[in-house]
Amino acid sequence: MKEAQPRTIFLKDYKKPPFLIDETVLHFDLSEQGATVKSRLSIRRNPDADTAPQDLYLDGVDLELAAIAIDGVELSGSGYELIAEGLRVIDVADNFLLECETRIKPHENTCLEGLYKSSSMFCTQCEAEGFRRITYYLDRPDVMSRFTTTIVADKNLYPILLSNGNQVERGDLDADRHFVTWEDPFRKPCYLFALVAGDLLNIDDEYTTMSGRKVALRMFVEPQNKDKCSHALNSLKASMKWDEEVYGREYDLDIFMIVAVDDFNMGAMENKGLNIFNSSCVLAKPDTATDATYQRIEAIVAHEYFHNWSGNRVTCRDWFQLSLKEGFTVFRDAEFSADMNSRTVKRIEDVNLLRTAQFAEDAGPMSHPVRPASFIEISNFYTLTIYEKGAEVVGMIYRLLGAELFRKGSDLYFERHDGQAVTTDDFVQAMQDASGKDLTQFKRWYDLAGTPVIAVDYEYDQDGQTFTLKLSQSCPSTAGDVVEKPFHIPFSFALLDNNGCNIPLIQDDDAVFANAPTELVLDFVKTEQIFTFQHIEKRPIPSLLRGFSAPVRIKNTYSRDELLFLMSNETDGFNRWDAGQKLAVEIIREVAESYAQGAELTVDQRLIEAYRGLLVSESIDKALLSKMLLLPTESYLIELSETANVDAIHHARNFVRDTVAKALKSELLKCYQDNLEAETAYSADFRSIAKRSLKNIALGLLLSIGDAEALTLAETQFATAENMTDESASLIALVNSDFIAPREAALETFYAKWKADPQVVEQWLSIQCGSVKSGSLEAVKRLMSHEAFDIKNPNKVRSVIGAFCNQNIVSFHNANGQGYAFLADNVIKLNKLNPQIASRLVTPLTRWKKFDEQRQALMQAQLKRILDEENLSKDVYEVVSKSIK
Ligand code: B3K
Ligand code: ZN
């Protein structure tokens, strides 16, 4: 018999906590046999509670209760009851001290939630509901408490013992053991609790805050990684400074610690004063980390640091409000990265992710609003919608208010809610109160599942010299019907003359021409709305939704010639790139259609000439050019299709790529040579990154057409590269080429050179598994028995299974269905070991609606097979059951 279906939790059922915990005193005794956790909780009834139950219910999972006492008196069996996932303490007073002793087994913890072991160290992950795997507690974010933590462990095995806040005491104990006590002066929910114990060394730095306080910055790593810390520490200092300058936010403790661990479900965690990072998101040196990794580290270090205010000082009332901290913090880290690097490139990367993956999520079975109304397992809601779309929603408020009023709004929000657990409504209210701008209609964004579609129509009247813009909005909801109410959409707009210059925008006849703006953020609030602009002397080209000012789909209104014009003349960098993407999408689709019909394939010469124009341009920014030379990905082309013909998309995209590369061979060779710098010390500044990127794009294109000269260039680059960006780019180019022997030789050499470095091995695995040339299903299966693979390590799972199913699209979607069965087998295996990873991994199968009927049936059959498993975790159950027709 299968167990009862897991329970759904609803936002509408939210009740204030009946009890509060003022003080939490924890004592951990760590050993090779397990851990003993003693807790002393000062509990009182919540005077504002909605209910006043007799009993106290505490959360607890996989705990062995060894002792329990109230106010120093041990409880007999009739005083409490062990219940499913918790503990009921019967008939409690208004104020009392609860003491519990629990035993846990970190060594056997493979779900990587709560307290677990990663190689030889102990570490924790408590968000969202991991603390209940450590001790019985009110494991909800609106219960905030002051924590004091003592850790006892063997002095030789675990010389470093860390927790949140400031270290207040340490000392030796008998039998080679020692202890350290930490005190966190800030009240916090237990999801921000952290503990680390290990044989680590620390790299130290210091930061002086804007008020002149010195903060110790300390990064803890395993000894072999001591030369991989400087980039993270520099990023941290830059983040601290940026948050002071842009948001007026200062750090609040005397020490800020970062720890790198190899086994981690996500990228990193913002525990108060003690951030824990996945090694792959924090460790870097030029010869082992690529430019992309350098940039990822900068962004994630900033993201976790920024949480200290947006998340920790002001936290979430409940998990439905997750985007309150995540959407806002992603917006903050994106602005930070934009300020540190190329703003246009950062926007292109973010929108690419949003349109490829978040739009797909929004159109799929797990579609949910930025503030979900219900969930079964909260871990499933750390999604692109909560993070990326949540950031877009905050970004729209920013665009509607402007920088100055937005800052007033954030100041008010932090001041009003410091030390509180609040809601997304509280955030919007602060923005509204500080700016005076009515955001009532805007709030609909928080409840929307699905992506609005904007249709654009325009007319130019030569005689009246007016330009009329007509915008219409609609929103297909996930249920297939149409959401009636219009959204408040900031629609950024400009008009270009035929030299590509911005034309003054005069909406009101009395406006003074000289002071007229050349770009406007239009308040688009109705289902249909007309905007008229006066004194337009010649027919202009409209520049629509500049910088992607709202997360919407926009119906393409441009002719190919207009797109070509915008590709070389648009003054908004994002829209310039987007014009190129739109043109390439149209042309690839045209080729795919011919391919599907068995017709002859040809590429519109205008696309080739446009790329030639970009390559020979003296004026174009290299960072933008490096993005413009990349064709839309297969995933994006699939997302745009009603029913995706995977093989046709793959072949058409390759055909367009190769046709362009053949036609522009000499320009590409010149681009390679021009950007081949005489080797100076590696720098991760965005200009150097752009140059390396251009060089490596050119190399990849030349190798894809089997150019012999390019093979020599790639082999030379591979042998002599002094940084991982160039080394791995030449490996990728070789792997994706038809030069079989050089590819195999390079893969072998690379592994032999780097096998001791887990971060590089992860790259080696994902390069192979993500490529159609080297990542056949058999090859991927073989890699799973390679010494480098470990199914218990999430990074390895992502590098092998994740890369195969998400990047190696034609192989995964092979019509024989074996790719689907392979994924299902591994989801079933991981369901037992690590449900969070299993439920993330299953995503590609849930997108069956996009494919032909035969594939749909095969994918659904695998989903059903998973659902039929005994003991399915809540995580996998929720995603799979919602995905089945
Ligand atoms: N807040 C964490 C994510 C925790 C994930 C829990 N399953 C990292 C971040 O967004 O900063
Ligand atoms: Zn976050």
mmCIF file of C-alpha atoms in Angstrom, residues 314-536:
data_model
loop_
_atom_site.group_PDB
_atom_site.id
_atom_site.type_symbol
_atom_site.label_atom_id
_atom_site.label_comp_id
_atom_site.label_asym_id
_atom_site.label_seq_id
_atom_site.Cartn_x
_atom_site.Cartn_y
_atom_site.Cartn_z
ATOM 1 C CA VAL A 314 14.191 41.940 7.785
ATOM 2 C CA THR A 315 13.032 38.381 7.192
ATOM 3 C CA CYS A 316 9.986 36.525 5.819
ATOM 4 C CA ARG A 317 6.833 35.989 7.853
ATOM 5 C CA ASP A 318 6.236 32.608 6.194
ATOM 6 C CA TRP A 319 7.663 30.700 3.229
ATOM 7 C CA PHE A 320 5.003 31.999 0.847
ATOM 8 C CA GLN A 321 6.865 35.289 1.189
ATOM 9 C CA LEU A 322 10.152 33.752 0.024
ATOM 10 C CA SER A 323 10.468 36.194 -2.870
ATOM 11 C CA LEU A 324 10.406 39.062 -0.369
ATOM 12 C CA LYS A 325 14.018 38.234 0.373
ATOM 13 C CA GLU A 326 15.022 36.339 -2.770
ATOM 14 C CA GLY A 327 13.506 38.553 -5.476
ATOM 15 C CA PHE A 328 14.726 41.698 -3.763
ATOM 16 C CA THR A 329 18.196 40.265 -3.166
ATOM 17 C CA VAL A 330 18.548 39.033 -6.759
ATOM 18 C CA PHE A 331 17.570 42.528 -7.904
ATOM 19 C CA ARG A 332 20.239 43.939 -5.594
ATOM 20 C CA ASP A 333 22.959 41.548 -6.735
ATOM 21 C CA ALA A 334 22.092 42.145 -10.413
ATOM 22 C CA GLU A 335 22.481 45.892 -9.936
ATOM 23 C CA PHE A 336 25.766 45.293 -8.153
ATOM 24 C CA SER A 337 27.086 43.107 -10.991
ATOM 25 C CA ALA A 338 25.866 45.670 -13.529
ATOM 26 C CA ASP A 339 27.802 48.387 -11.691
ATOM 27 C CA MET A 340 30.948 46.254 -11.464
ATOM 28 C CA ASN A 341 30.849 45.050 -15.096
ATOM 29 C CA SER A 342 28.953 45.785 -18.310
ATOM 30 C CA ARG A 343 25.371 46.745 -17.468
ATOM 31 C CA THR A 344 24.153 45.740 -20.924
ATOM 32 C CA VAL A 345 25.781 42.325 -20.814
ATOM 33 C CA LYS A 346 24.416 41.636 -17.336
ATOM 34 C CA ARG A 347 20.924 42.502 -18.525
ATOM 35 C CA ILE A 348 21.306 40.290 -21.594
ATOM 36 C CA GLU A 349 22.371 37.348 -19.441
ATOM 37 C CA ASP A 350 19.532 37.800 -16.962
ATOM 38 C CA VAL A 351 16.868 38.214 -19.618
ATOM 39 C CA ASN A 352 18.202 35.224 -21.505
ATOM 40 C CA LEU A 353 17.800 33.096 -18.384
ATOM 41 C CA LEU A 354 14.369 34.513 -17.667
ATOM 42 C CA ARG A 355 13.029 34.049 -21.177
ATOM 43 C CA THR A 356 14.538 30.604 -21.638
ATOM 44 C CA ALA A 357 13.939 28.983 -18.274
ATOM 45 C CA GLN A 358 11.515 31.080 -16.199
ATOM 46 C CA PHE A 359 9.066 31.517 -19.069
ATOM 47 C CA ALA A 360 9.211 27.747 -19.555
ATOM 48 C CA GLU A 361 8.536 27.216 -15.845
ATOM 49 C CA ASP A 362 5.639 29.676 -16.024
ATOM 50 C CA ALA A 363 4.126 27.761 -18.918
ATOM 51 C CA GLY A 364 4.726 24.353 -17.298
ATOM 52 C CA PRO A 365 2.988 22.247 -14.657
ATOM 53 C CA MET A 366 4.840 23.827 -11.714
ATOM 54 C CA SER A 367 3.835 27.358 -12.744
ATOM 55 C CA HIS A 368 3.226 29.479 -9.656
ATOM 56 C CA PRO A 369 3.020 33.127 -8.677
ATOM 57 C CA VAL A 370 5.921 35.086 -7.184
ATOM 58 C CA ARG A 371 3.907 34.715 -3.994
ATOM 59 C CA PRO A 372 2.590 31.146 -4.224
ATOM 60 C CA ALA A 373 -0.781 30.327 -2.695
ATOM 61 C CA SER A 374 0.099 26.765 -1.702
ATOM 62 C CA PHE A 375 2.845 24.164 -1.649
ATOM 63 C CA ILE A 376 3.507 20.610 -0.573
ATOM 64 C CA GLU A 377 7.283 20.914 -0.131
ATOM 65 C CA ILE A 378 8.780 24.395 0.189
ATOM 66 C CA SER A 379 12.133 23.225 -1.190
ATOM 67 C CA ASN A 380 10.409 22.927 -4.567
ATOM 68 C CA PHE A 381 9.717 26.650 -4.554
ATOM 69 C CA TYR A 382 13.283 27.901 -4.715
ATOM 70 C CA THR A 383 12.527 28.519 -8.339
ATOM 71 C CA LEU A 384 13.324 30.845 -11.203
ATOM 72 C CA THR A 385 9.909 32.394 -10.621
ATOM 73 C CA ILE A 386 10.641 33.250 -6.973
ATOM 74 C CA TYR A 387 14.191 34.403 -7.731
ATOM 75 C CA GLU A 388 14.339 35.802 -11.259
ATOM 76 C CA LYS A 389 10.776 36.863 -11.853
ATOM 77 C CA GLY A 390 10.689 38.100 -8.251
ATOM 78 C CA ALA A 391 13.692 40.282 -9.121
ATOM 79 C CA GLU A 392 11.900 41.528 -12.234
ATOM 80 C CA VAL A 393 8.916 42.533 -10.113
ATOM 81 C CA VAL A 394 11.184 44.552 -7.818
ATOM 82 C CA GLY A 395 12.926 45.930 -10.919
ATOM 83 C CA MET A 396 9.569 47.109 -12.267
ATOM 84 C CA ILE A 397 8.945 49.018 -9.031
ATOM 85 C CA TYR A 398 12.396 50.543 -9.478
ATOM 86 C CA ARG A 399 11.571 51.606 -13.025
ATOM 87 C CA LEU A 400 8.198 53.034 -12.021
ATOM 88 C CA LEU A 401 9.599 55.005 -9.081
ATOM 89 C CA GLY A 402 13.023 55.985 -10.386
ATOM 90 C CA ALA A 403 16.267 55.552 -8.428
ATOM 91 C CA GLU A 404 15.663 58.282 -5.872
ATOM 92 C CA LEU A 405 12.158 57.313 -4.766
ATOM 93 C CA PHE A 406 13.091 53.642 -4.805
ATOM 94 C CA ARG A 407 15.883 54.419 -2.347
ATOM 95 C CA LYS A 408 13.429 56.317 -0.141
ATOM 96 C CA GLY A 409 11.206 53.243 -0.297
ATOM 97 C CA SER A 410 13.968 50.826 0.669
ATOM 98 C CA ASP A 411 15.093 53.097 3.519
ATOM 99 C CA LEU A 412 11.555 53.149 4.854
ATOM 100 C CA TYR A 413 11.206 49.385 4.443
ATOM 101 C CA PHE A 414 14.412 48.636 6.390
ATOM 102 C CA GLU A 415 13.672 51.183 9.069
ATOM 103 C CA ARG A 416 10.036 50.210 9.544
ATOM 104 C CA HIS A 417 10.631 46.458 9.625
ATOM 105 C CA ASP A 418 14.107 46.020 11.135
ATOM 106 C CA GLY A 419 14.027 42.913 13.324
ATOM 107 C CA GLN A 420 10.665 41.771 11.966
ATOM 108 C CA ALA A 421 9.331 38.927 9.831
ATOM 109 C CA VAL A 422 7.163 40.500 7.140
ATOM 110 C CA THR A 423 5.336 40.033 3.834
ATOM 111 C CA THR A 424 5.674 41.129 0.212
ATOM 112 C CA ASP A 425 2.689 43.424 0.870
ATOM 113 C CA ASP A 426 4.734 45.191 3.549
ATOM 114 C CA PHE A 427 7.502 45.719 1.011
ATOM 115 C CA VAL A 428 5.197 47.226 -1.606
ATOM 116 C CA GLN A 429 3.488 49.339 1.060
ATOM 117 C CA ALA A 430 6.805 50.887 2.082
ATOM 118 C CA MET A 431 7.563 51.644 -1.575
ATOM 119 C CA GLN A 432 4.139 53.219 -1.988
ATOM 120 C CA ASP A 433 4.282 55.221 1.255
ATOM 121 C CA ALA A 434 7.731 56.605 0.529
ATOM 122 C CA SER A 435 7.070 57.473 -3.112
ATOM 123 C CA GLY A 436 3.427 58.506 -3.098
ATOM 124 C CA LYS A 437 2.937 56.327 -6.174
ATOM 125 C CA ASP A 438 -0.183 54.146 -6.088
ATOM 126 C CA LEU A 439 0.948 50.523 -6.403
ATOM 127 C CA THR A 440 -2.452 48.894 -5.805
ATOM 128 C CA GLN A 441 -2.796 47.583 -9.340
ATOM 129 C CA PHE A 442 0.890 46.753 -9.482
ATOM 130 C CA LYS A 443 0.443 44.215 -6.660
ATOM 131 C CA ARG A 444 -1.356 41.872 -9.071
ATOM 132 C CA TRP A 445 2.065 40.779 -10.277
ATOM 133 C CA TYR A 446 2.569 38.920 -7.007
ATOM 134 C CA ASP A 447 -0.429 36.653 -7.615
ATOM 135 C CA LEU A 448 0.112 35.953 -11.285
ATOM 136 C CA ALA A 449 1.110 32.542 -12.585
ATOM 137 C CA GLY A 450 1.935 32.897 -16.263
ATOM 138 C CA THR A 451 3.521 35.468 -18.537
ATOM 139 C CA PRO A 452 1.595 38.437 -19.966
ATOM 140 C CA VAL A 453 1.714 38.970 -23.716
ATOM 141 C CA ILE A 454 1.873 42.445 -25.211
ATOM 142 C CA ALA A 455 0.752 43.156 -28.752
ATOM 143 C CA VAL A 456 2.166 46.339 -30.238
ATOM 144 C CA ASP A 457 0.617 48.298 -33.041
ATOM 145 C CA TYR A 458 1.665 51.701 -34.317
ATOM 146 C CA GLU A 459 0.833 54.286 -36.900
ATOM 147 C CA TYR A 460 2.629 57.303 -38.244
ATOM 148 C CA ASP A 461 0.637 60.240 -39.586
ATOM 149 C CA GLN A 462 2.833 62.285 -41.897
ATOM 150 C CA ASP A 463 0.373 65.163 -42.203
ATOM 151 C CA GLY A 464 -0.332 65.489 -38.503
ATOM 152 C CA GLN A 465 3.305 64.572 -37.656
ATOM 153 C CA THR A 466 2.065 62.263 -34.957
ATOM 154 C CA PHE A 467 3.114 58.791 -33.946
ATOM 155 C CA THR A 468 0.488 56.649 -32.268
ATOM 156 C CA LEU A 469 1.458 53.639 -30.220
ATOM 157 C CA LYS A 470 -1.243 51.147 -29.332
ATOM 158 C CA LEU A 471 -0.432 48.564 -26.679
ATOM 159 C CA SER A 472 -2.710 45.645 -25.775
ATOM 160 C CA GLN A 473 -2.083 43.144 -23.015
ATOM 161 C CA SER A 474 -3.478 39.723 -22.253
ATOM 162 C CA CYS A 475 -2.318 36.899 -20.065
ATOM 163 C CA PRO A 476 -2.887 33.222 -20.749
ATOM 164 C CA SER A 477 -3.211 31.679 -17.298
ATOM 165 C CA THR A 478 -1.866 28.262 -16.524
ATOM 166 C CA ALA A 479 -5.364 26.827 -16.506
ATOM 167 C CA GLY A 480 -5.583 27.821 -20.176
ATOM 168 C CA ASP A 481 -8.108 30.624 -19.732
ATOM 169 C CA VAL A 482 -7.275 34.304 -19.896
ATOM 170 C CA VAL A 483 -6.589 36.459 -16.839
ATOM 171 C CA GLU A 484 -9.086 39.311 -17.110
ATOM 172 C CA LYS A 485 -7.470 42.090 -15.154
ATOM 173 C CA PRO A 486 -4.713 44.155 -16.733
ATOM 174 C CA PHE A 487 -1.315 44.517 -15.073
ATOM 175 C CA HIS A 488 0.591 47.677 -14.329
ATOM 176 C CA ILE A 489 3.471 47.361 -16.806
ATOM 177 C CA PRO A 490 6.374 49.817 -17.018
ATOM 178 C CA PHE A 491 6.917 50.005 -20.778
ATOM 179 C CA SER A 492 10.185 51.653 -21.643
ATOM 180 C CA PHE A 493 9.987 53.354 -25.009
ATOM 181 C CA ALA A 494 11.878 55.541 -27.493
ATOM 182 C CA LEU A 495 11.648 56.596 -31.129
ATOM 183 C CA LEU A 496 14.625 56.448 -33.461
ATOM 184 C CA ASP A 497 15.105 58.468 -36.611
ATOM 185 C CA ASN A 498 16.693 56.876 -39.653
ATOM 186 C CA ASN A 499 20.186 57.685 -38.414
ATOM 187 C CA GLY A 500 19.465 55.820 -35.195
ATOM 188 C CA CYS A 501 19.197 59.027 -33.143
ATOM 189 C CA ASN A 502 16.623 59.308 -30.380
ATOM 190 C CA ILE A 503 13.738 61.659 -31.167
ATOM 191 C CA PRO A 504 12.307 63.932 -28.426
ATOM 192 C CA LEU A 505 9.070 62.455 -27.105
ATOM 193 C CA ILE A 506 6.331 65.071 -26.778
ATOM 194 C CA GLN A 507 3.026 63.741 -25.547
ATOM 195 C CA ASP A 508 1.471 67.051 -24.583
ATOM 196 C CA ASP A 509 1.358 69.756 -27.221
ATOM 197 C CA ASP A 510 2.442 72.421 -24.743
ATOM 198 C CA ALA A 511 5.603 70.649 -23.750
ATOM 199 C CA VAL A 512 8.858 72.460 -24.360
ATOM 200 C CA PHE A 513 10.577 70.700 -27.215
ATOM 201 C CA ALA A 514 14.085 71.300 -25.946
ATOM 202 C CA ASN A 515 13.394 69.649 -22.602
ATOM 203 C CA ALA A 516 11.463 66.704 -23.952
ATOM 204 C CA PRO A 517 12.802 63.303 -22.873
ATOM 205 C CA THR A 518 14.071 60.864 -25.480
ATOM 206 C CA GLU A 519 13.121 57.785 -23.479
ATOM 207 C CA LEU A 520 9.996 57.250 -21.409
ATOM 208 C CA VAL A 521 8.752 54.607 -19.028
ATOM 209 C CA LEU A 522 5.089 54.464 -20.036
ATOM 210 C CA ASP A 523 2.563 53.453 -17.369
ATOM 211 C CA PHE A 524 0.745 50.754 -19.295
ATOM 212 C CA VAL A 525 -2.220 49.920 -17.055
ATOM 213 C CA LYS A 526 -5.195 49.140 -19.287
ATOM 214 C CA THR A 527 -6.036 46.154 -21.455
ATOM 215 C CA GLU A 528 -5.633 48.464 -24.418
ATOM 216 C CA GLN A 529 -3.926 51.811 -24.268
ATOM 217 C CA ILE A 530 -2.949 54.433 -26.804
ATOM 218 C CA PHE A 531 0.008 56.825 -26.504
ATOM 219 C CA THR A 532 0.430 59.653 -28.981
ATOM 220 C CA PHE A 533 3.609 61.592 -29.716
ATOM 221 C CA GLN A 534 3.648 64.969 -31.477
ATOM 222 C CA HIS A 535 6.023 66.789 -33.805
ATOM 223 C CA ILE A 536 7.516 63.713 -35.369
#
